[in-house]
Amino acid sequence: MARIVGGIVTSHVPAIGRAIAGGLQQEAYWKPFFDGFAPVQQWLAEVKPDVAVVIYNDHGLNFFLDKMPTFAVGAAPQYSNADEGWGIPTLPAFPGDQDLSWHLIEELVAKEFDLTTCQEMLVDHAFTLPMKLLWPNAGEAWPVRTVPVCINTVQHPLPSAGRCFKLGQAIGEAVASWDADARVVVIGTGGLSHQLDGERAGFINKSFDLEFMDSLVNDPAWATRYSVEELIELTGTQGIELLMWVAARAALGGVDQVRKLHANYHIPISNTAAGLMLFESKD
Ligand code: DHB
Ligand code: FE
């Protein structure tokens, strides 16, 4: 049976793509952010997962306001990136794992998650940049197969934190029942607090972010006490992307099943409070 070896949650910001393309990692603005990834890269090099389930939110590249699934799962042989208009280079296509995709889809639908299944799917910066941050030397050949899981944070109504937590639990159970000798890492991308639009543009809530990060260690369902509207008030209109962290952490199981190996938090990257956490599954 397959095994979840751990989980990684990180922010995603288009400007990271420009910094990587320009080789700015050691500049004063970027260093505290990029340096945070070294221990995670090292852990990945040691643990060598076979597959990454990447929980992220599309920003209009694959889904737009005309058709917006609440939850979508990729089931494609590969996933291409494309120009989103941010002026960042596109990254090489990511290999899929259709066997895990369809197993996840079967299991999640059986547990009453009504999914959109995507046999073609473009992946945007929320998927590609975390992959590049985690495997900076991948070149053309990514070292893991991937299964994208997309949660709507764009077109209201959005799924609640409680619903995303249950989705994550179901993903964790589905991976554990996948009949494959594979090591799986679960990645969640988005957040932490940020707001790109309106009167509160630039809004960041450090104390909430730190409490949230702490909750993923000590009480992973903590954020489910808040409604989507309350989370947006607390973290900003795009801070709601923390739903990806809630789902990814839920996939790893309870407080006794994981240990936190690393965390980093840095303000700001563009408009965003950038967070990063690495969890390893206990044997
Ligand atoms: C920014 C952050 C995001 O999460 C995103 O998707 C786009 C832009 C930003 O801070 O600039
Ligand atoms: Fe985003």
PDB file of C-alpha atoms and ligand atoms in Angstrom:
ATOM      1  CA  MET A   1       0.000   0.000   0.000  1.00  0.00           C
ATOM      2  CA  ALA A   2       1.066   3.575  -0.575  1.00  0.00           C
ATOM      3  CA  ARG A   3       2.279   5.681   2.308  1.00  0.00           C
ATOM      4  CA  ILE A   4       2.160   9.402   3.024  1.00  0.00           C
ATOM      5  CA  VAL A   5       5.700  10.315   4.025  1.00  0.00           C
ATOM      6  CA  GLY A   6       4.918  13.884   4.996  1.00  0.00           C
ATOM      7  CA  GLY A   7       3.434  17.203   4.013  1.00  0.00           C
ATOM      8  CA  ILE A   8       4.581  20.657   3.028  1.00  0.00           C
ATOM      9  CA  VAL A   9       2.530  23.842   3.139  1.00  0.00           C
ATOM     10  CA  THR A  10       3.776  27.032   1.542  1.00  0.00           C
ATOM     11  CA  SER A  11       2.677  30.368   0.159  1.00  0.00           C
ATOM     12  CA  HIS A  12       2.698  31.021  -3.580  1.00  0.00           C
ATOM     13  CA  VAL A  13       3.266  34.470  -5.104  1.00  0.00           C
ATOM     14  CA  PRO A  14       3.956  35.228  -8.800  1.00  0.00           C
ATOM     15  CA  ALA A  15       6.866  37.526  -7.884  1.00  0.00           C
ATOM     16  CA  ILE A  16       8.743  34.406  -6.698  1.00  0.00           C
ATOM     17  CA  GLY A  17       8.868  33.317 -10.344  1.00  0.00           C
ATOM     18  CA  ARG A  18      10.487  36.609 -11.324  1.00  0.00           C
ATOM     19  CA  ALA A  19      13.001  36.314  -8.484  1.00  0.00           C
ATOM     20  CA  ILE A  20      13.962  32.782  -9.554  1.00  0.00           C
ATOM     21  CA  ALA A  21      14.248  33.819 -13.216  1.00  0.00           C
ATOM     22  CA  GLY A  22      16.431  36.780 -12.222  1.00  0.00           C
ATOM     23  CA  GLY A  23      18.613  34.795  -9.811  1.00  0.00           C
ATOM     24  CA  LEU A  24      17.685  37.121  -6.931  1.00  0.00           C
ATOM     25  CA  GLN A  25      17.555  34.440  -4.216  1.00  0.00           C
ATOM     26  CA  GLN A  26      20.435  35.903  -2.194  1.00  0.00           C
ATOM     27  CA  GLU A  27      19.329  39.556  -2.414  1.00  0.00           C
ATOM     28  CA  ALA A  28      18.303  41.109   0.911  1.00  0.00           C
ATOM     29  CA  TYR A  29      14.598  41.216   0.031  1.00  0.00           C
ATOM     30  CA  TRP A  30      14.436  37.565  -1.005  1.00  0.00           C
ATOM     31  CA  LYS A  31      17.037  35.800   1.131  1.00  0.00           C
ATOM     32  CA  PRO A  32      14.893  35.244   4.269  1.00  0.00           C
ATOM     33  CA  PHE A  33      12.238  33.712   2.058  1.00  0.00           C
ATOM     34  CA  PHE A  34      14.378  31.460  -0.144  1.00  0.00           C
ATOM     35  CA  ASP A  35      16.654  30.366   2.709  1.00  0.00           C
ATOM     36  CA  GLY A  36      13.593  28.937   4.427  1.00  0.00           C
ATOM     37  CA  PHE A  37      13.335  26.263   1.735  1.00  0.00           C
ATOM     38  CA  ALA A  38      16.790  24.710   2.172  1.00  0.00           C
ATOM     39  CA  PRO A  39      15.811  22.267   4.965  1.00  0.00           C
ATOM     40  CA  VAL A  40      12.733  21.221   3.002  1.00  0.00           C
ATOM     41  CA  GLN A  41      14.741  20.628  -0.164  1.00  0.00           C
ATOM     42  CA  GLN A  42      17.173  18.563   1.860  1.00  0.00           C
ATOM     43  CA  TRP A  43      14.363  16.506   3.404  1.00  0.00           C
ATOM     44  CA  LEU A  44      12.916  15.836  -0.063  1.00  0.00           C
ATOM     45  CA  ALA A  45      16.334  14.774  -1.340  1.00  0.00           C
ATOM     46  CA  GLU A  46      16.575  12.280   1.533  1.00  0.00           C
ATOM     47  CA  VAL A  47      13.014  10.978   1.564  1.00  0.00           C
ATOM     48  CA  LYS A  48      12.600  10.933  -2.230  1.00  0.00           C
ATOM     49  CA  PRO A  49       8.811  10.762  -2.561  1.00  0.00           C
ATOM     50  CA  ASP A  50       7.443   9.198  -5.757  1.00  0.00           C
ATOM     51  CA  VAL A  51       4.275  11.250  -6.019  1.00  0.00           C
ATOM     52  CA  ALA A  52       3.103  14.693  -4.880  1.00  0.00           C
ATOM     53  CA  VAL A  53      -0.576  15.417  -4.305  1.00  0.00           C
ATOM     54  CA  VAL A  54      -0.655  19.194  -4.746  1.00  0.00           C
ATOM     55  CA  ILE A  55      -3.618  21.008  -3.194  1.00  0.00           C
ATOM     56  CA  TYR A  56      -3.780  24.512  -4.622  1.00  0.00           C
ATOM     57  CA  ASN A  57      -6.163  27.151  -5.945  1.00  0.00           C
ATOM     58  CA  ASP A  58      -6.329  28.140  -9.589  1.00  0.00           C
ATOM     59  CA  HIS A  59      -6.478  31.901 -10.232  1.00  0.00           C
ATOM     60  CA  GLY A  60      -8.114  31.934 -13.673  1.00  0.00           C
ATOM     61  CA  LEU A  61      -5.728  29.931 -15.848  1.00  0.00           C
ATOM     62  CA  ASN A  62      -7.622  26.639 -16.002  1.00  0.00           C
ATOM     63  CA  PHE A  63     -10.973  27.697 -14.525  1.00  0.00           C
ATOM     64  CA  PHE A  64     -12.632  31.073 -14.928  1.00  0.00           C
ATOM     65  CA  LEU A  65     -15.761  32.668 -13.497  1.00  0.00           C
ATOM     66  CA  ASP A  66     -17.904  31.084 -16.225  1.00  0.00           C
ATOM     67  CA  LYS A  67     -17.182  27.556 -14.946  1.00  0.00           C
ATOM     68  CA  MET A  68     -15.902  27.221 -11.410  1.00  0.00           C
ATOM     69  CA  PRO A  69     -15.778  23.850  -9.674  1.00  0.00           C
ATOM     70  CA  THR A  70     -15.596  23.826  -5.882  1.00  0.00           C
ATOM     71  CA  PHE A  71     -13.232  20.836  -5.928  1.00  0.00           C
ATOM     72  CA  ALA A  72     -11.387  19.559  -9.012  1.00  0.00           C
ATOM     73  CA  VAL A  73      -8.928  16.678  -9.337  1.00  0.00           C
ATOM     74  CA  GLY A  74      -6.520  16.250 -12.221  1.00  0.00           C
ATOM     75  CA  ALA A  75      -6.512  12.912 -14.052  1.00  0.00           C
ATOM     76  CA  ALA A  76      -4.216  13.787 -16.924  1.00  0.00           C
ATOM     77  CA  PRO A  77      -0.984  12.143 -18.100  1.00  0.00           C
ATOM     78  CA  GLN A  78       0.730  15.495 -17.653  1.00  0.00           C
ATOM     79  CA  TYR A  79      -0.021  19.077 -16.634  1.00  0.00           C
ATOM     80  CA  SER A  80       1.253  22.052 -18.565  1.00  0.00           C
ATOM     81  CA  ASN A  81       1.848  25.559 -17.285  1.00  0.00           C
ATOM     82  CA  ALA A  82       0.956  28.598 -19.421  1.00  0.00           C
ATOM     83  CA  ASP A  83       1.366  32.367 -19.407  1.00  0.00           C
ATOM     84  CA  GLU A  84      -0.909  33.989 -16.820  1.00  0.00           C
ATOM     85  CA  GLY A  85       0.183  37.513 -17.665  1.00  0.00           C
ATOM     86  CA  TRP A  86       2.540  37.926 -14.677  1.00  0.00           C
ATOM     87  CA  GLY A  87       5.620  38.080 -16.907  1.00  0.00           C
ATOM     88  CA  ILE A  88       7.197  34.959 -15.428  1.00  0.00           C
ATOM     89  CA  PRO A  89       8.702  32.116 -17.454  1.00  0.00           C
ATOM     90  CA  THR A  90       6.512  29.065 -17.844  1.00  0.00           C
ATOM     91  CA  LEU A  91       7.885  25.855 -16.343  1.00  0.00           C
ATOM     92  CA  PRO A  92       8.207  22.410 -17.981  1.00  0.00           C
ATOM     93  CA  ALA A  93       5.122  20.165 -17.869  1.00  0.00           C
ATOM     94  CA  PHE A  94       4.574  18.040 -14.767  1.00  0.00           C
ATOM     95  CA  PRO A  95       4.065  14.273 -15.129  1.00  0.00           C
ATOM     96  CA  GLY A  96       0.762  12.989 -13.767  1.00  0.00           C
ATOM     97  CA  ASP A  97      -0.044   9.748 -11.967  1.00  0.00           C
ATOM     98  CA  GLN A  98      -3.333   8.675 -13.481  1.00  0.00           C
ATOM     99  CA  ASP A  99      -3.587   5.573 -11.316  1.00  0.00           C
ATOM    100  CA  LEU A 100      -3.548   7.644  -8.129  1.00  0.00           C
ATOM    101  CA  SER A 101      -5.767  10.296  -9.734  1.00  0.00           C
ATOM    102  CA  TRP A 102      -8.536   7.812 -10.481  1.00  0.00           C
ATOM    103  CA  HIS A 103      -8.154   6.065  -7.140  1.00  0.00           C
ATOM    104  CA  LEU A 104      -8.507   9.431  -5.384  1.00  0.00           C
ATOM    105  CA  ILE A 105     -11.507  10.317  -7.520  1.00  0.00           C
ATOM    106  CA  GLU A 106     -13.208   6.959  -6.836  1.00  0.00           C
ATOM    107  CA  GLU A 107     -12.632   7.247  -3.091  1.00  0.00           C
ATOM    108  CA  LEU A 108     -13.597  10.903  -2.768  1.00  0.00           C
ATOM    109  CA  VAL A 109     -16.798  10.533  -4.790  1.00  0.00           C
ATOM    110  CA  ALA A 110     -17.686   7.462  -2.703  1.00  0.00           C
ATOM    111  CA  LYS A 111     -17.311   9.737   0.354  1.00  0.00           C
ATOM    112  CA  GLU A 112     -19.777  12.217  -1.201  1.00  0.00           C
ATOM    113  CA  PHE A 113     -17.324  14.821  -2.469  1.00  0.00           C
ATOM    114  CA  ASP A 114     -18.763  15.902  -5.813  1.00  0.00           C
ATOM    115  CA  LEU A 115     -15.653  16.513  -7.886  1.00  0.00           C
ATOM    116  CA  THR A 116     -14.852  17.833 -11.312  1.00  0.00           C
ATOM    117  CA  THR A 117     -12.463  15.387 -12.989  1.00  0.00           C
ATOM    118  CA  CYS A 118      -9.965  17.014 -15.342  1.00  0.00           C
ATOM    119  CA  GLN A 119      -8.374  14.880 -18.034  1.00  0.00           C
ATOM    120  CA  GLU A 120      -6.793  18.048 -19.364  1.00  0.00           C
ATOM    121  CA  MET A 121      -5.646  20.699 -16.924  1.00  0.00           C
ATOM    122  CA  LEU A 122      -3.325  23.685 -16.999  1.00  0.00           C
ATOM    123  CA  VAL A 123      -1.607  24.438 -13.710  1.00  0.00           C
ATOM    124  CA  ASP A 124      -0.903  28.029 -12.640  1.00  0.00           C
ATOM    125  CA  HIS A 125       1.661  29.729 -10.393  1.00  0.00           C
ATOM    126  CA  ALA A 126       0.028  28.285  -7.279  1.00  0.00           C
ATOM    127  CA  PHE A 127       1.115  24.832  -8.457  1.00  0.00           C
ATOM    128  CA  THR A 128       4.277  25.538 -10.438  1.00  0.00           C
ATOM    129  CA  LEU A 129       6.159  27.931  -8.139  1.00  0.00           C
ATOM    130  CA  PRO A 130       5.962  25.770  -5.003  1.00  0.00           C
ATOM    131  CA  MET A 131       7.200  22.857  -7.139  1.00  0.00           C
ATOM    132  CA  LYS A 132      10.133  24.969  -8.318  1.00  0.00           C
ATOM    133  CA  LEU A 133      10.855  26.121  -4.759  1.00  0.00           C
ATOM    134  CA  LEU A 134      10.891  22.519  -3.538  1.00  0.00           C
ATOM    135  CA  TRP A 135      12.886  21.073  -6.442  1.00  0.00           C
ATOM    136  CA  PRO A 136      14.939  24.043  -7.725  1.00  0.00           C
ATOM    137  CA  ASN A 137      17.308  21.854  -9.739  1.00  0.00           C
ATOM    138  CA  ALA A 138      14.662  19.760 -11.457  1.00  0.00           C
ATOM    139  CA  GLY A 139      15.343  21.187 -14.901  1.00  0.00           C
ATOM    140  CA  GLU A 140      13.110  19.616 -17.544  1.00  0.00           C
ATOM    141  CA  ALA A 141      12.457  16.409 -15.595  1.00  0.00           C
ATOM    142  CA  TRP A 142      10.487  16.732 -12.354  1.00  0.00           C
ATOM    143  CA  PRO A 143      11.497  14.035  -9.846  1.00  0.00           C
ATOM    144  CA  VAL A 144       7.910  13.274  -8.770  1.00  0.00           C
ATOM    145  CA  ARG A 145       4.662  12.393 -10.475  1.00  0.00           C
ATOM    146  CA  THR A 146       1.851  14.742  -9.518  1.00  0.00           C
ATOM    147  CA  VAL A 147      -1.876  14.824  -8.818  1.00  0.00           C
ATOM    148  CA  PRO A 148      -3.341  18.351  -8.710  1.00  0.00           C
ATOM    149  CA  VAL A 149      -6.289  18.963  -6.381  1.00  0.00           C
ATOM    150  CA  CYS A 150      -7.853  22.376  -6.879  1.00  0.00           C
ATOM    151  CA  ILE A 151     -10.088  24.163  -4.353  1.00  0.00           C
ATOM    152  CA  ASN A 152     -12.092  27.227  -5.395  1.00  0.00           C
ATOM    153  CA  THR A 153     -11.084  30.395  -3.543  1.00  0.00           C
ATOM    154  CA  VAL A 154     -12.107  32.784  -6.312  1.00  0.00           C
ATOM    155  CA  GLN A 155     -15.871  32.635  -6.989  1.00  0.00           C
ATOM    156  CA  HIS A 156     -18.109  32.731  -3.907  1.00  0.00           C
ATOM    157  CA  PRO A 157     -19.569  30.714  -2.283  1.00  0.00           C
ATOM    158  CA  LEU A 158     -16.333  29.011  -1.213  1.00  0.00           C
ATOM    159  CA  PRO A 159     -16.149  25.690   0.655  1.00  0.00           C
ATOM    160  CA  SER A 160     -15.844  26.054   4.428  1.00  0.00           C
ATOM    161  CA  ALA A 161     -12.668  25.255   6.341  1.00  0.00           C
ATOM    162  CA  GLY A 162     -14.555  22.323   7.860  1.00  0.00           C
ATOM    163  CA  ARG A 163     -15.360  20.962   4.402  1.00  0.00           C
ATOM    164  CA  CYS A 164     -11.736  21.377   3.269  1.00  0.00           C
ATOM    165  CA  PHE A 165     -10.552  19.628   6.423  1.00  0.00           C
ATOM    166  CA  LYS A 166     -12.819  16.663   5.636  1.00  0.00           C
ATOM    167  CA  LEU A 167     -11.606  16.671   2.022  1.00  0.00           C
ATOM    168  CA  GLY A 168      -8.037  16.483   3.294  1.00  0.00           C
ATOM    169  CA  GLN A 169      -8.893  13.614   5.647  1.00  0.00           C
ATOM    170  CA  ALA A 170     -10.497  11.758   2.739  1.00  0.00           C
ATOM    171  CA  ILE A 171      -7.406  12.362   0.582  1.00  0.00           C
ATOM    172  CA  GLY A 172      -5.226  10.943   3.347  1.00  0.00           C
ATOM    173  CA  GLU A 173      -7.436   7.847   3.650  1.00  0.00           C
ATOM    174  CA  ALA A 174      -7.516   7.404  -0.136  1.00  0.00           C
ATOM    175  CA  VAL A 175      -3.725   7.535  -0.427  1.00  0.00           C
ATOM    176  CA  ALA A 176      -3.395   5.001   2.401  1.00  0.00           C
ATOM    177  CA  SER A 177      -5.705   2.602   0.539  1.00  0.00           C
ATOM    178  CA  TRP A 178      -3.974   3.023  -2.832  1.00  0.00           C
ATOM    179  CA  ASP A 179      -2.579  -0.330  -3.896  1.00  0.00           C
ATOM    180  CA  ALA A 180       0.835   0.875  -4.962  1.00  0.00           C
ATOM    181  CA  ASP A 181       4.294   0.714  -3.503  1.00  0.00           C
ATOM    182  CA  ALA A 182       4.630   4.489  -3.523  1.00  0.00           C
ATOM    183  CA  ARG A 183       5.728   7.215  -1.166  1.00  0.00           C
ATOM    184  CA  VAL A 184       3.466  10.231  -1.329  1.00  0.00           C
ATOM    185  CA  VAL A 185       4.024  13.801  -0.180  1.00  0.00           C
ATOM    186  CA  VAL A 186       1.027  16.106   0.256  1.00  0.00           C
ATOM    187  CA  ILE A 187       1.621  19.744  -0.635  1.00  0.00           C
ATOM    188  CA  GLY A 188      -0.743  22.640   0.118  1.00  0.00           C
ATOM    189  CA  THR A 189      -0.129  26.077  -1.390  1.00  0.00           C
ATOM    190  CA  GLY A 190      -1.629  29.494  -0.682  1.00  0.00           C
ATOM    191  CA  GLY A 191      -1.922  32.154   2.013  1.00  0.00           C
ATOM    192  CA  LEU A 192      -0.949  33.210   4.475  1.00  0.00           C
ATOM    193  CA  SER A 193      -2.675  36.525   5.167  1.00  0.00           C
ATOM    194  CA  HIS A 194      -2.917  38.813   2.166  1.00  0.00           C
ATOM    195  CA  GLN A 195      -5.402  41.004   0.363  1.00  0.00           C
ATOM    196  CA  LEU A 196      -4.766  42.222  -3.164  1.00  0.00           C
ATOM    197  CA  ASP A 197      -7.885  44.313  -3.727  1.00  0.00           C
ATOM    198  CA  GLY A 198     -10.150  46.992  -2.279  1.00  0.00           C
ATOM    199  CA  GLU A 199      -9.778  49.268   0.739  1.00  0.00           C
ATOM    200  CA  ARG A 200      -7.832  46.686   2.726  1.00  0.00           C
ATOM    201  CA  ALA A 201      -5.281  45.952  -0.045  1.00  0.00           C
ATOM    202  CA  GLY A 202      -1.982  45.126   1.667  1.00  0.00           C
ATOM    203  CA  PHE A 203      -3.708  43.751   4.764  1.00  0.00           C
ATOM    204  CA  ILE A 204      -1.601  41.263   6.739  1.00  0.00           C
ATOM    205  CA  ASN A 205      -2.397  39.663  10.127  1.00  0.00           C
ATOM    206  CA  LYS A 206       0.789  38.301  11.632  1.00  0.00           C
ATOM    207  CA  SER A 207      -0.672  37.251  14.970  1.00  0.00           C
ATOM    208  CA  PHE A 208      -3.411  35.228  13.278  1.00  0.00           C
ATOM    209  CA  ASP A 209      -0.942  33.612  10.859  1.00  0.00           C
ATOM    210  CA  LEU A 210       1.343  32.527  13.679  1.00  0.00           C
ATOM    211  CA  GLU A 211      -1.581  31.154  15.683  1.00  0.00           C
ATOM    212  CA  PHE A 212      -2.762  29.291  12.590  1.00  0.00           C
ATOM    213  CA  MET A 213       0.698  27.806  11.958  1.00  0.00           C
ATOM    214  CA  ASP A 214       0.850  26.740  15.584  1.00  0.00           C
ATOM    215  CA  SER A 215      -2.586  25.142  15.277  1.00  0.00           C
ATOM    216  CA  LEU A 216      -1.362  22.875  12.480  1.00  0.00           C
ATOM    217  CA  VAL A 217       1.006  21.335  15.011  1.00  0.00           C
ATOM    218  CA  ASN A 218      -1.224  21.246  18.076  1.00  0.00           C
ATOM    219  CA  ASP A 219      -4.845  21.350  16.893  1.00  0.00           C
ATOM    220  CA  PRO A 220      -5.138  20.946  13.098  1.00  0.00           C
ATOM    221  CA  ALA A 221      -8.934  21.438  13.049  1.00  0.00           C
ATOM    222  CA  TRP A 222      -8.629  24.808  14.877  1.00  0.00           C
ATOM    223  CA  ALA A 223      -9.361  26.935  11.793  1.00  0.00           C
ATOM    224  CA  THR A 224     -12.619  25.054  11.153  1.00  0.00           C
ATOM    225  CA  ARG A 225     -14.252  27.061  13.938  1.00  0.00           C
ATOM    226  CA  TYR A 226     -14.298  30.062  11.592  1.00  0.00           C
ATOM    227  CA  SER A 227     -16.648  30.671   8.664  1.00  0.00           C
ATOM    228  CA  VAL A 228     -15.222  31.638   5.274  1.00  0.00           C
ATOM    229  CA  GLU A 229     -16.364  35.234   5.897  1.00  0.00           C
ATOM    230  CA  GLU A 230     -14.644  35.311   9.290  1.00  0.00           C
ATOM    231  CA  LEU A 231     -11.444  33.894   7.794  1.00  0.00           C
ATOM    232  CA  ILE A 232     -11.496  36.555   5.085  1.00  0.00           C
ATOM    233  CA  GLU A 233     -11.967  39.244   7.728  1.00  0.00           C
ATOM    234  CA  LEU A 234      -9.049  37.789   9.706  1.00  0.00           C
ATOM    235  CA  THR A 235      -6.663  37.057   6.827  1.00  0.00           C
ATOM    236  CA  GLY A 236      -7.749  39.096   3.794  1.00  0.00           C
ATOM    237  CA  THR A 237      -9.632  38.246   0.621  1.00  0.00           C
ATOM    238  CA  GLN A 238      -6.762  36.088  -0.653  1.00  0.00           C
ATOM    239  CA  GLY A 239      -5.662  34.965   2.806  1.00  0.00           C
ATOM    240  CA  ILE A 240      -8.545  32.509   2.494  1.00  0.00           C
ATOM    241  CA  GLU A 241      -6.087  30.434   0.464  1.00  0.00           C
ATOM    242  CA  LEU A 242      -5.109  29.028   3.861  1.00  0.00           C
ATOM    243  CA  LEU A 243      -7.880  26.512   3.125  1.00  0.00           C
ATOM    244  CA  MET A 244      -5.202  24.608   1.148  1.00  0.00           C
ATOM    245  CA  TRP A 245      -3.094  24.350   4.294  1.00  0.00           C
ATOM    246  CA  VAL A 246      -6.105  23.110   6.272  1.00  0.00           C
ATOM    247  CA  ALA A 247      -6.792  20.375   3.691  1.00  0.00           C
ATOM    248  CA  ALA A 248      -3.151  19.336   3.270  1.00  0.00           C
ATOM    249  CA  ARG A 249      -2.589  19.132   7.023  1.00  0.00           C
ATOM    250  CA  ALA A 250      -5.790  17.110   7.499  1.00  0.00           C
ATOM    251  CA  ALA A 251      -4.472  14.557   4.978  1.00  0.00           C
ATOM    252  CA  LEU A 252      -1.560  13.830   7.336  1.00  0.00           C
ATOM    253  CA  GLY A 253      -3.734  12.707  10.274  1.00  0.00           C
ATOM    254  CA  GLY A 254      -3.872  13.743  13.921  1.00  0.00           C
ATOM    255  CA  VAL A 255      -1.332  15.468  16.157  1.00  0.00           C
ATOM    256  CA  ASP A 256       0.242  12.133  17.104  1.00  0.00           C
ATOM    257  CA  GLN A 257       0.820  11.068  13.513  1.00  0.00           C
ATOM    258  CA  VAL A 258       3.207  13.818  12.393  1.00  0.00           C
ATOM    259  CA  ARG A 259       6.132  15.801  13.649  1.00  0.00           C
ATOM    260  CA  LYS A 260       6.906  19.335  12.545  1.00  0.00           C
ATOM    261  CA  LEU A 261      10.413  19.438  11.146  1.00  0.00           C
ATOM    262  CA  HIS A 262      10.626  23.027   9.951  1.00  0.00           C
ATOM    263  CA  ALA A 263       8.757  26.330   9.689  1.00  0.00           C
ATOM    264  CA  ASN A 264       9.483  29.759   8.266  1.00  0.00           C
ATOM    265  CA  TYR A 265       7.422  32.974   8.225  1.00  0.00           C
ATOM    266  CA  HIS A 266       8.441  36.168   6.472  1.00  0.00           C
ATOM    267  CA  ILE A 267       6.642  39.458   5.742  1.00  0.00           C
ATOM    268  CA  PRO A 268       6.205  40.614   3.041  1.00  0.00           C
ATOM    269  CA  ILE A 269       6.713  38.815  -0.211  1.00  0.00           C
ATOM    270  CA  SER A 270       4.911  41.127  -2.600  1.00  0.00           C
ATOM    271  CA  ASN A 271       1.598  41.644  -0.729  1.00  0.00           C
ATOM    272  CA  THR A 272       1.744  38.356   1.096  1.00  0.00           C
ATOM    273  CA  ALA A 273       2.797  37.012   4.474  1.00  0.00           C
ATOM    274  CA  ALA A 274       4.869  34.061   3.298  1.00  0.00           C
ATOM    275  CA  GLY A 275       4.710  30.911   5.398  1.00  0.00           C
ATOM    276  CA  LEU A 276       6.277  27.485   5.057  1.00  0.00           C
ATOM    277  CA  MET A 277       5.955  24.318   7.140  1.00  0.00           C
ATOM    278  CA  LEU A 278       7.299  20.793   6.780  1.00  0.00           C
ATOM    279  CA  PHE A 279       5.695  17.824   8.529  1.00  0.00           C
ATOM    280  CA  GLU A 280       7.036  14.304   8.549  1.00  0.00           C
ATOM    281  CA  SER A 281       4.769  11.314   9.112  1.00  0.00           C
ATOM    282  CA  LYS A 282       5.713   9.154  12.080  1.00  0.00           C
ATOM    283  CA  ASP A 283       6.310   5.477  11.299  1.00  0.00           C
TER     284      ASP A 283
HETATM  285  C1  DHB B   1       0.082  37.676  -4.793  1.00  0.00           C
HETATM  286  C2  DHB B   1      -0.249  36.628  -3.939  1.00  0.00           C
HETATM  287  C3  DHB B   1      -0.977  35.535  -4.427  1.00  0.00           C
HETATM  288  O1  DHB B   1      -1.380  34.490  -3.634  1.00  0.00           O
HETATM  289  C4  DHB B   1      -1.339  35.465  -5.764  1.00  0.00           C
HETATM  290  O2  DHB B   1      -1.985  34.362  -6.184  1.00  0.00           O
HETATM  291  C5  DHB B   1      -1.024  36.519  -6.619  1.00  0.00           C
HETATM  292  C6  DHB B   1      -0.301  37.620  -6.132  1.00  0.00           C
HETATM  293  C7  DHB B   1       0.889  38.844  -4.300  1.00  0.00           C
HETATM  294  O3  DHB B   1       1.133  38.980  -3.095  1.00  0.00           O
HETATM  295  O4  DHB B   1       1.332  39.643  -5.143  1.00  0.00           O
HETATM  296 FE    FE B   2      -2.807  33.144  -4.748  1.00  0.00          FE
END
